[in-house]
Amino acid sequence: MLTYHITCGTYGTRLHGGIAPTVALPNNHLHDHFVEFDPLLYSWRRELMVQEPVYLTDEQRLFVESEIPLLCNRGGWSYHIAGCQR
C-alpha cells in the first residue's frame, strides 16, 4: 500500500531555522531529520524574503479544505483528512 502525507504552506510562514519543523530538500526522505531550530538561519531566510508572509483568511482556509477532496477524487486517491492553518 502506498500512502502520501502531502503538506504545503504559504509564502514565508515556515522558514528553515524557525520553531516549526521543516525539511531541507536534500533530506526529503522517510526518517530524515528536520532542520534544527537556529535563530541565525531563520533570520537569514527572513531577510531573503521579498515580501511579508502570506496568511490565509478563514474563508480561504475553508475553500482549500473543500477543494482537497475534489482533487483526490479526480486523481483516484483515497481522501482521509485535510487541515488548513492560517
mmCIF file of N, CA and C in Angstrom:
data_model
loop_
_atom_site.group_PDB
_atom_site.id
_atom_site.type_symbol
_atom_site.label_atom_id
_atom_site.label_comp_id
_atom_site.label_asym_id
_atom_site.label_seq_id
_atom_site.Cartn_x
_atom_site.Cartn_y
_atom_site.Cartn_z
ATOM 1 N N MET A 1 0.837 -1.180 0.000
ATOM 2 C CA MET A 1 0.000 0.000 0.000
ATOM 3 C C MET A 1 0.882 1.244 0.000
ATOM 4 N N LEU A 2 0.580 2.150 -0.865
ATOM 5 C CA LEU A 2 1.342 3.390 -0.976
ATOM 6 C C LEU A 2 0.538 4.510 -0.336
ATOM 7 N N THR A 3 1.169 5.250 0.556
ATOM 8 C CA THR A 3 0.493 6.322 1.275
ATOM 9 C C THR A 3 1.292 7.604 1.135
ATOM 10 N N TYR A 4 0.587 8.711 0.990
ATOM 11 C CA TYR A 4 1.225 10.016 0.914
ATOM 12 C C TYR A 4 0.699 10.908 2.019
ATOM 13 N N HIS A 5 1.582 11.674 2.586
ATOM 14 C CA HIS A 5 1.226 12.753 3.505
ATOM 15 C C HIS A 5 1.716 14.018 2.803
ATOM 16 N N ILE A 6 0.795 14.762 2.251
ATOM 17 C CA ILE A 6 1.146 15.928 1.453
ATOM 18 C C ILE A 6 0.934 17.183 2.280
ATOM 19 N N THR A 7 1.947 18.020 2.317
ATOM 20 C CA THR A 7 1.842 19.280 3.030
ATOM 21 C C THR A 7 2.188 20.430 2.091
ATOM 22 N N CYS A 8 1.674 21.575 2.415
ATOM 23 C CA CYS A 8 2.036 22.782 1.674
ATOM 24 C C CYS A 8 1.866 23.957 2.618
ATOM 25 N N GLY A 9 2.360 25.077 2.228
ATOM 26 C CA GLY A 9 2.248 26.260 3.072
ATOM 27 C C GLY A 9 2.223 27.506 2.217
ATOM 28 N N THR A 10 2.011 28.612 2.877
ATOM 29 C CA THR A 10 2.010 29.882 2.163
ATOM 30 C C THR A 10 3.365 30.555 2.334
ATOM 31 N N TYR A 11 3.608 31.509 1.486
ATOM 32 C CA TYR A 11 4.901 32.177 1.416
ATOM 33 C C TYR A 11 5.344 32.732 2.774
ATOM 34 N N GLY A 12 6.523 32.297 3.217
ATOM 35 C CA GLY A 12 7.166 32.877 4.382
ATOM 36 C C GLY A 12 6.641 32.462 5.739
ATOM 37 N N THR A 13 5.729 31.508 5.797
ATOM 38 C CA THR A 13 5.152 31.145 7.094
ATOM 39 C C THR A 13 5.872 29.989 7.774
ATOM 40 N N ARG A 14 6.790 29.362 7.086
ATOM 41 C CA ARG A 14 7.515 28.233 7.683
ATOM 42 C C ARG A 14 8.931 28.229 7.113
ATOM 43 N N LEU A 15 9.804 28.976 7.759
ATOM 44 C CA LEU A 15 11.170 29.134 7.263
ATOM 45 C C LEU A 15 12.117 28.184 7.982
ATOM 46 N N HIS A 16 13.144 27.737 7.276
ATOM 47 C CA HIS A 16 14.187 26.918 7.904
ATOM 48 C C HIS A 16 14.785 27.686 9.082
ATOM 49 N N GLY A 17 15.011 26.952 10.168
ATOM 50 C CA GLY A 17 15.597 27.537 11.363
ATOM 51 C C GLY A 17 14.565 28.002 12.375
ATOM 52 N N GLY A 18 13.287 28.076 11.978
ATOM 53 C CA GLY A 18 12.238 28.513 12.900
ATOM 54 C C GLY A 18 11.830 27.404 13.854
ATOM 55 N N ILE A 19 10.853 27.714 14.713
ATOM 56 C CA ILE A 19 10.430 26.720 15.705
ATOM 57 C C ILE A 19 9.591 25.602 15.086
ATOM 58 N N ALA A 20 8.926 25.883 13.963
ATOM 59 C CA ALA A 20 8.149 24.837 13.281
ATOM 60 C C ALA A 20 9.099 23.954 12.476
ATOM 61 N N PRO A 21 8.923 22.634 12.535
ATOM 62 C CA PRO A 21 9.829 21.748 11.799
ATOM 63 C C PRO A 21 9.739 21.959 10.287
ATOM 64 N N THR A 22 10.879 21.915 9.635
ATOM 65 C CA THR A 22 10.941 21.973 8.177
ATOM 66 C C THR A 22 11.896 20.888 7.692
ATOM 67 N N VAL A 23 11.823 20.597 6.417
ATOM 68 C CA VAL A 23 12.682 19.577 5.814
ATOM 69 C C VAL A 23 13.470 20.227 4.685
ATOM 70 N N ALA A 24 14.775 20.052 4.692
ATOM 71 C CA ALA A 24 15.612 20.548 3.608
ATOM 72 C C ALA A 24 15.466 19.606 2.418
ATOM 73 N N LEU A 25 15.433 20.139 1.218
ATOM 74 C CA LEU A 25 15.222 19.321 0.025
ATOM 75 C C LEU A 25 16.156 18.125 -0.084
ATOM 76 N N PRO A 26 17.450 18.252 0.214
ATOM 77 C CA PRO A 26 18.311 17.060 0.094
ATOM 78 C C PRO A 26 17.935 15.955 1.077
ATOM 79 N N ASN A 27 17.213 16.301 2.156
ATOM 80 C CA ASN A 27 16.858 15.322 3.191
ATOM 81 C C ASN A 27 15.369 15.009 3.176
ATOM 82 N N ASN A 28 14.756 15.032 2.031
ATOM 83 C CA ASN A 28 13.305 14.858 1.946
ATOM 84 C C ASN A 28 12.945 13.389 1.719
ATOM 85 N N HIS A 29 13.368 12.545 2.661
ATOM 86 C CA HIS A 29 13.106 11.113 2.575
ATOM 87 C C HIS A 29 12.608 10.607 3.924
ATOM 88 N N LEU A 30 11.926 9.496 3.914
ATOM 89 C CA LEU A 30 11.411 8.894 5.131
ATOM 90 C C LEU A 30 12.525 8.744 6.165
ATOM 91 N N HIS A 31 12.258 9.156 7.384
ATOM 92 C CA HIS A 31 13.156 9.065 8.542
ATOM 93 C C HIS A 31 14.304 10.065 8.510
ATOM 94 N N ASP A 32 14.362 10.971 7.524
ATOM 95 C CA ASP A 32 15.381 12.011 7.548
ATOM 96 C C ASP A 32 15.057 13.020 8.647
ATOM 97 N N HIS A 33 16.064 13.715 9.109
ATOM 98 C CA HIS A 33 15.902 14.659 10.207
ATOM 99 C C HIS A 33 15.347 15.993 9.721
ATOM 100 N N PHE A 34 14.645 16.677 10.628
ATOM 101 C CA PHE A 34 14.167 18.019 10.359
ATOM 102 C C PHE A 34 15.315 19.012 10.504
ATOM 103 N N VAL A 35 15.148 20.182 9.923
ATOM 104 C CA VAL A 35 16.113 21.266 10.112
ATOM 105 C C VAL A 35 15.996 21.716 11.570
ATOM 106 N N GLU A 36 17.127 21.825 12.238
ATOM 107 C CA GLU A 36 17.161 22.206 13.653
ATOM 108 C C GLU A 36 16.757 23.665 13.842
ATOM 109 N N PHE A 37 16.236 23.990 15.034
ATOM 110 C CA PHE A 37 15.960 25.372 15.410
ATOM 111 C C PHE A 37 17.271 26.140 15.401
ATOM 112 N N ASP A 38 17.314 27.231 14.658
ATOM 113 C CA ASP A 38 18.531 28.025 14.513
ATOM 114 C C ASP A 38 18.135 29.474 14.228
ATOM 115 N N PRO A 39 18.156 30.328 15.256
ATOM 116 C CA PRO A 39 17.732 31.716 15.065
ATOM 117 C C PRO A 39 18.506 32.454 13.985
ATOM 118 N N LEU A 40 19.782 32.168 13.821
ATOM 119 C CA LEU A 40 20.568 32.839 12.781
ATOM 120 C C LEU A 40 20.106 32.412 11.386
ATOM 121 N N LEU A 41 19.867 31.124 11.205
ATOM 122 C CA LEU A 41 19.367 30.636 9.923
ATOM 123 C C LEU A 41 17.998 31.225 9.637
ATOM 124 N N TYR A 42 17.136 31.259 10.651
ATOM 125 C CA TYR A 42 15.802 31.824 10.478
ATOM 126 C C TYR A 42 15.890 33.300 10.062
ATOM 127 N N SER A 43 16.709 34.057 10.743
ATOM 128 C CA SER A 43 16.865 35.482 10.411
ATOM 129 C C SER A 43 17.370 35.666 8.992
ATOM 130 N N TRP A 44 18.325 34.847 8.597
ATOM 131 C CA TRP A 44 18.870 34.944 7.239
ATOM 132 C C TRP A 44 17.789 34.631 6.205
ATOM 133 N N ARG A 45 17.015 33.557 6.433
ATOM 134 C CA ARG A 45 15.946 33.200 5.499
ATOM 135 C C ARG A 45 14.890 34.307 5.444
ATOM 136 N N ARG A 46 14.596 34.926 6.592
ATOM 137 C CA ARG A 46 13.613 36.005 6.642
ATOM 138 C C ARG A 46 14.103 37.214 5.851
ATOM 139 N N GLU A 47 15.382 37.518 5.944
ATOM 140 C CA GLU A 47 15.955 38.653 5.203
ATOM 141 C C GLU A 47 15.922 38.427 3.698
ATOM 142 N N LEU A 48 15.931 37.185 3.261
ATOM 143 C CA LEU A 48 15.878 36.873 1.835
ATOM 144 C C LEU A 48 14.486 37.051 1.234
ATOM 145 N N MET A 49 13.478 37.153 2.082
ATOM 146 C CA MET A 49 12.117 37.286 1.580
ATOM 147 C C MET A 49 11.922 38.641 0.897
ATOM 148 N N VAL A 50 11.146 38.646 -0.175
ATOM 149 C CA VAL A 50 10.907 39.876 -0.936
ATOM 150 C C VAL A 50 9.570 40.531 -0.583
ATOM 151 N N GLN A 51 8.784 39.875 0.266
ATOM 152 C CA GLN A 51 7.528 40.452 0.743
ATOM 153 C C GLN A 51 7.200 39.838 2.088
ATOM 154 N N GLU A 52 6.161 40.345 2.718
ATOM 155 C CA GLU A 52 5.732 39.832 4.022
ATOM 156 C C GLU A 52 5.123 38.433 3.865
ATOM 157 N N PRO A 53 5.116 37.645 4.949
ATOM 158 C CA PRO A 53 4.476 36.328 4.885
ATOM 159 C C PRO A 53 2.998 36.438 4.492
ATOM 160 N N VAL A 54 2.495 35.394 3.856
ATOM 161 C CA VAL A 54 1.096 35.356 3.423
ATOM 162 C C VAL A 54 0.322 34.440 4.370
ATOM 163 N N TYR A 55 -0.705 34.990 5.000
ATOM 164 C CA TYR A 55 -1.565 34.224 5.894
ATOM 165 C C TYR A 55 -2.955 34.133 5.270
ATOM 166 N N LEU A 56 -3.555 32.958 5.334
ATOM 167 C CA LEU A 56 -4.879 32.754 4.755
ATOM 168 C C LEU A 56 -5.969 33.267 5.682
ATOM 169 N N THR A 57 -7.020 33.810 5.089
ATOM 170 C CA THR A 57 -8.201 34.185 5.853
ATOM 171 C C THR A 57 -9.000 32.916 6.155
ATOM 172 N N ASP A 58 -9.969 33.018 7.044
ATOM 173 C CA ASP A 58 -10.822 31.867 7.340
ATOM 174 C C ASP A 58 -11.541 31.396 6.081
ATOM 175 N N GLU A 59 -12.010 32.327 5.263
ATOM 176 C CA GLU A 59 -12.697 31.972 4.020
ATOM 177 C C GLU A 59 -11.767 31.212 3.068
ATOM 178 N N GLN A 60 -10.532 31.659 2.959
ATOM 179 C CA GLN A 60 -9.560 30.979 2.097
ATOM 180 C C GLN A 60 -9.238 29.581 2.617
ATOM 181 N N ARG A 61 -9.103 29.438 3.931
ATOM 182 C CA ARG A 61 -8.819 28.124 4.516
ATOM 183 C C ARG A 61 -9.958 27.144 4.235
ATOM 184 N N LEU A 62 -11.183 27.600 4.418
ATOM 185 C CA LEU A 62 -12.333 26.733 4.159
ATOM 186 C C LEU A 62 -12.397 26.326 2.690
ATOM 187 N N PHE A 63 -12.045 27.240 1.803
ATOM 188 C CA PHE A 63 -12.038 26.922 0.375
ATOM 189 C C PHE A 63 -11.013 25.828 0.076
ATOM 190 N N VAL A 64 -9.805 25.993 0.593
ATOM 191 C CA VAL A 64 -8.751 24.995 0.359
ATOM 192 C C VAL A 64 -9.193 23.637 0.894
ATOM 193 N N GLU A 65 -9.735 23.613 2.109
ATOM 194 C CA GLU A 65 -10.172 22.351 2.702
ATOM 195 C C GLU A 65 -11.308 21.702 1.911
ATOM 196 N N SER A 66 -12.140 22.506 1.269
ATOM 197 C CA SER A 66 -13.246 21.936 0.484
ATOM 198 C C SER A 66 -12.781 21.432 -0.882
ATOM 199 N N GLU A 67 -11.678 21.952 -1.389
ATOM 200 C CA GLU A 67 -11.176 21.558 -2.710
ATOM 201 C C GLU A 67 -10.311 20.302 -2.671
ATOM 202 N N ILE A 68 -9.646 20.043 -1.563
ATOM 203 C CA ILE A 68 -8.734 18.894 -1.490
ATOM 204 C C ILE A 68 -9.443 17.567 -1.765
ATOM 205 N N PRO A 69 -10.620 17.308 -1.179
ATOM 206 C CA PRO A 69 -11.299 16.039 -1.511
ATOM 207 C C PRO A 69 -11.627 15.917 -3.000
ATOM 208 N N LEU A 70 -11.959 17.027 -3.639
ATOM 209 C CA LEU A 70 -12.256 17.006 -5.075
ATOM 210 C C LEU A 70 -11.010 16.641 -5.886
ATOM 211 N N LEU A 71 -9.868 17.190 -5.493
ATOM 212 C CA LEU A 71 -8.610 16.861 -6.174
ATOM 213 C C LEU A 71 -8.261 15.392 -5.995
ATOM 214 N N CYS A 72 -8.459 14.878 -4.780
ATOM 215 C CA CYS A 72 -8.187 13.459 -4.527
ATOM 216 C C CYS A 72 -9.088 12.577 -5.375
ATOM 217 N N ASN A 73 -10.342 12.928 -5.448
ATOM 218 C CA ASN A 73 -11.290 12.164 -6.259
ATOM 219 C C ASN A 73 -10.863 12.166 -7.724
ATOM 220 N N ARG A 74 -10.482 13.326 -8.224
ATOM 221 C CA ARG A 74 -10.045 13.434 -9.618
ATOM 222 C C ARG A 74 -8.795 12.596 -9.879
ATOM 223 N N GLY A 75 -7.900 12.520 -8.878
ATOM 224 C CA GLY A 75 -6.672 11.749 -9.027
ATOM 225 C C GLY A 75 -6.834 10.265 -8.744
ATOM 226 N N GLY A 76 -8.028 9.869 -8.270
ATOM 227 C CA GLY A 76 -8.243 8.470 -7.942
ATOM 228 C C GLY A 76 -7.626 8.060 -6.625
ATOM 229 N N TRP A 77 -7.416 9.020 -5.717
ATOM 230 C CA TRP A 77 -6.789 8.758 -4.428
ATOM 231 C C TRP A 77 -7.834 8.694 -3.337
ATOM 232 N N SER A 78 -7.556 7.927 -2.307
ATOM 233 C CA SER A 78 -8.413 7.916 -1.126
ATOM 234 C C SER A 78 -8.115 9.165 -0.303
ATOM 235 N N TYR A 79 -9.164 9.819 0.131
ATOM 236 C CA TYR A 79 -9.019 11.024 0.946
ATOM 237 C C TYR A 79 -9.323 10.666 2.394
ATOM 238 N N HIS A 80 -8.485 11.159 3.324
ATOM 239 C CA HIS A 80 -8.708 10.868 4.737
ATOM 240 C C HIS A 80 -9.043 12.124 5.517
ATOM 241 N N ILE A 81 -8.207 13.138 5.440
ATOM 242 C CA ILE A 81 -8.455 14.348 6.205
ATOM 243 C C ILE A 81 -7.605 15.486 5.646
ATOM 244 N N ALA A 82 -8.079 16.694 5.829
ATOM 245 C CA ALA A 82 -7.319 17.886 5.443
ATOM 246 C C ALA A 82 -7.478 18.928 6.538
ATOM 247 N N GLY A 83 -6.429 19.640 6.794
ATOM 248 C CA GLY A 83 -6.493 20.733 7.755
ATOM 249 C C GLY A 83 -5.649 21.877 7.229
ATOM 250 N N CYS A 84 -6.213 23.030 7.199
ATOM 251 C CA CYS A 84 -5.528 24.195 6.657
ATOM 252 C C CYS A 84 -5.381 25.230 7.754
ATOM 253 N N GLN A 85 -4.153 25.614 8.030
ATOM 254 C CA GLN A 85 -3.911 26.604 9.073
ATOM 255 C C GLN A 85 -3.725 27.974 8.477
ATOM 256 N N ARG A 86 -3.803 28.968 9.325
ATOM 257 C CA ARG A 86 -3.647 30.350 8.887
ATOM 258 C C ARG A 86 -2.261 30.548 8.421
#
